[in-house]
Short mmCIF file of C-alpha atoms in Angstrom, two decimals:
data_model
loop_
_atom_site.label_atom_id
_atom_site.label_comp_id
_atom_site.label_asym_id
_atom_site.label_seq_id
_atom_site.Cartn_x
_atom_site.Cartn_y
_atom_site.Cartn_z
CA MET A 27 48.00 4.79 43.84
CA ALA A 28 50.20 4.55 46.92
CA ILE A 29 52.85 6.74 45.29
CA ALA A 30 50.28 9.43 44.49
CA LEU A 31 48.99 9.36 48.06
CA LEU A 32 52.50 9.61 49.47
CA ALA A 33 53.29 12.47 47.09
CA LEU A 34 50.18 14.28 48.33
CA ALA A 35 51.21 13.78 51.97
CA PHE A 36 54.76 14.92 51.21
CA ALA A 37 53.53 18.03 49.36
CA GLY A 38 51.26 18.91 52.29
CA THR A 39 54.06 18.43 54.82
CA LEU A 40 56.42 20.54 52.71
CA ALA A 41 53.78 23.28 52.35
CA LEU A 42 53.34 23.23 56.14
CA ALA A 43 57.09 23.68 56.65
CA VAL A 44 57.21 26.61 54.21
CA SER A 45 54.16 28.12 55.89
CA ILE A 46 55.94 27.97 59.24
CA VAL A 47 58.91 29.83 57.74
CA PHE A 48 56.57 32.51 56.34
CA GLY A 49 54.91 32.74 59.74
CA TYR A 50 58.14 34.10 61.21
CA GLU A 51 58.10 36.90 58.61
CA VAL A 52 54.58 38.08 59.52
CA ALA A 53 55.75 40.11 62.52
CA ALA A 54 58.34 41.97 60.42
CA HIS A 55 56.35 42.29 57.19
CA VAL A 56 52.58 42.27 57.47
CA THR A 57 52.36 41.70 53.71
CA THR A 58 53.58 38.12 54.23
CA LEU A 59 50.42 37.34 56.24
CA LYS A 60 48.54 36.65 53.00
CA ALA A 61 51.20 34.18 51.79
CA HIS A 62 51.33 32.56 55.24
CA PHE A 63 47.55 32.19 55.31
CA LEU A 64 47.32 30.82 51.76
CA LEU A 65 50.14 28.32 52.34
CA SER A 66 48.52 27.29 55.61
CA LEU A 67 45.21 26.78 53.85
CA LEU A 68 46.91 24.77 51.10
CA SER A 69 48.88 22.61 53.52
CA THR A 70 45.78 21.99 55.66
CA MET A 71 43.79 20.96 52.61
CA LEU A 72 46.56 18.71 51.25
CA LEU A 73 47.28 17.05 54.60
CA VAL A 74 43.63 16.42 55.44
CA MET A 75 43.10 14.93 51.98
CA ALA A 76 46.30 12.87 52.07
CA HIS A 77 45.84 11.34 55.52
CA SER A 78 42.12 10.70 54.95
CA PHE A 79 42.66 9.19 51.51
CA ILE A 80 45.43 6.95 52.82
CA MET A 81 43.11 5.73 55.58
CA PHE A 82 40.34 5.02 53.08
CA PHE A 83 42.79 3.33 50.70
CA LEU A 84 44.01 1.01 53.45
CA ILE A 85 40.44 0.25 54.51
CA ALA A 86 39.33 -0.46 50.92
CA THR A 87 42.28 -2.69 50.06
CA GLY A 88 41.82 -4.49 53.36
CA VAL A 89 38.18 -5.21 52.63
CA GLU A 90 38.98 -6.38 49.10
CA MET A 91 41.77 -8.67 50.27
CA LYS A 92 39.66 -10.03 53.13
CA ASP A 93 36.86 -10.88 50.67
CA MET A 94 39.33 -12.46 48.24
CA GLU A 95 40.83 -14.51 51.05
CA ARG A 96 37.43 -15.67 52.25
CA ASP A 97 36.15 -16.52 48.75
CA ARG A 98 39.23 -18.57 47.90
CA GLY A 99 39.57 -20.30 51.27
CA TRP A 100 43.06 -19.00 52.02
CA GLY A 101 42.57 -18.62 55.77
CA ASP A 102 43.00 -15.26 57.45
CA SER A 103 46.68 -14.39 57.12
CA PHE A 104 46.06 -11.35 54.89
CA ARG A 105 43.35 -10.03 57.20
CA ARG A 106 45.60 -10.27 60.24
CA ARG A 107 48.51 -8.57 58.48
CA ILE A 108 46.32 -5.76 57.17
CA ILE A 109 44.88 -5.16 60.65
CA ARG A 110 48.44 -4.94 61.99
CA LEU A 111 49.39 -2.44 59.28
CA LYS A 112 46.37 -0.27 59.98
CA SER A 113 47.08 -0.33 63.71
CA GLU A 114 50.60 0.94 63.02
CA ALA A 115 49.53 3.86 60.83
CA PHE A 116 46.07 4.99 61.90
CA PRO A 117 46.97 6.49 65.31
CA ALA A 118 49.70 8.68 63.79
CA MET A 119 47.50 9.73 60.88
CA THR A 120 44.58 10.53 63.18
CA PHE A 121 46.76 12.60 65.51
CA ALA A 122 48.25 14.42 62.50
CA LEU A 123 44.77 15.21 61.17
CA LEU A 124 43.65 16.59 64.52
CA LEU A 125 46.78 18.71 64.91
CA VAL A 126 46.56 20.09 61.36
CA LEU A 127 43.00 21.25 61.92
CA ALA A 128 43.71 22.59 65.42
CA ASN A 129 46.76 24.47 64.17
CA PHE A 130 44.81 26.13 61.36
CA ILE A 131 42.10 27.22 63.79
CA MET A 132 44.71 28.36 66.30
CA GLY A 133 46.26 30.52 63.58
CA ALA A 134 43.04 32.50 63.34
CA ALA A 135 42.97 32.79 67.13
CA ALA A 136 46.56 34.06 67.13
CA HIS A 137 45.78 36.56 64.36
CA THR A 138 42.90 38.03 66.40
CA ARG A 139 45.10 37.91 69.52
CA ALA A 140 42.68 35.58 71.30
CA VAL A 141 45.68 33.40 72.13
CA PRO A 142 49.37 34.29 72.20
CA ALA A 143 51.20 33.78 68.91
CA ARG A 144 53.65 31.47 70.73
CA VAL A 145 50.83 28.95 71.25
CA HIS A 146 50.21 28.82 67.50
CA GLU A 147 53.95 28.65 66.85
CA GLY A 148 54.49 25.75 69.25
CA LEU A 149 51.49 23.90 67.87
CA ALA A 150 52.77 24.45 64.32
CA TRP A 151 56.12 22.83 65.12
CA LEU A 152 54.40 19.94 66.90
CA THR A 153 52.12 19.51 63.90
CA LEU A 154 55.09 19.44 61.53
CA LEU A 155 56.85 16.81 63.64
CA VAL A 156 53.76 14.61 63.86
CA CYS A 157 53.07 14.99 60.13
CA GLY A 158 56.66 13.95 59.40
CA TYR A 159 56.26 10.95 61.68
CA ALA A 160 52.92 10.05 60.06
CA LEU A 161 54.49 10.38 56.60
CA GLN A 162 57.25 7.97 57.59
CA ARG A 163 54.65 5.51 58.91
CA GLU A 164 52.52 5.89 55.79
CA TRP A 165 55.57 5.26 53.58
CA ARG A 166 56.30 2.00 55.38
CA VAL A 167 52.70 0.81 55.67
CA LEU A 168 51.77 1.59 52.07
CA GLY A 169 54.89 -0.24 50.90
CA GLU A 170 53.94 -3.28 52.94
CA ASN A 171 50.34 -3.00 51.71
CA ASN A 172 51.61 -3.06 48.10
CA ARG A 173 53.64 -6.18 48.87
CA LEU A 174 50.51 -7.85 50.29
CA ILE A 175 48.57 -6.97 47.14
CA ALA A 176 51.35 -8.44 44.99
CA GLU A 177 51.43 -11.57 47.15
CA ALA A 178 47.66 -11.99 46.78
CA ALA A 179 47.94 -11.57 43.00
CA LEU A 180 50.64 -14.25 42.83
CA ARG A 181 48.63 -16.58 45.02
CA GLN A 182 45.58 -16.03 42.84
CA GLU A 183 47.58 -16.99 39.72
CA ASP A 184 48.87 -20.14 41.46
CA THR A 185 45.40 -21.34 42.43
CA PRO A 186 44.15 -23.38 39.45
CA GLY A 187 40.49 -24.09 38.98
CA ARG A 188 39.36 -21.48 41.49
CA PHE A 189 36.92 -18.68 40.81
CA ARG A 190 38.86 -15.58 39.72
CA GLY A 191 35.94 -13.12 39.68
#
């Protein structure tokens, strides 16, 4: 699951980068506006889905592992580690989500000349940088989350006579 979520985030970030490149062609060739818009829409959709799904995945696995830990009397080491992981990734993912949405909206404002195109351009580059940073964080956190899941599975196998519901 983590690999699919990371692939989704990577595809969205790549689509955003290609959309930025097409954005530079809009001034010279108005026909590229359609491609720029469609790529922007695709990247916005993919990035919102990816970052949101990763957040929900981390929340769901955290709840499951917390319940497993509580039911088996293992203490709270998994809960503390999962909270630390979430605190490392959630701020970057949230900021990336906000920037992706703001950039898409700002693109419409730049198209209607309500704001200068340079504002949209600067926001697009900032969005790409933050999405790249969030992707790096997600890569690390999801990898660590998978290691926690594997550790819990091993611990569950090593606990004889306990409920394995």
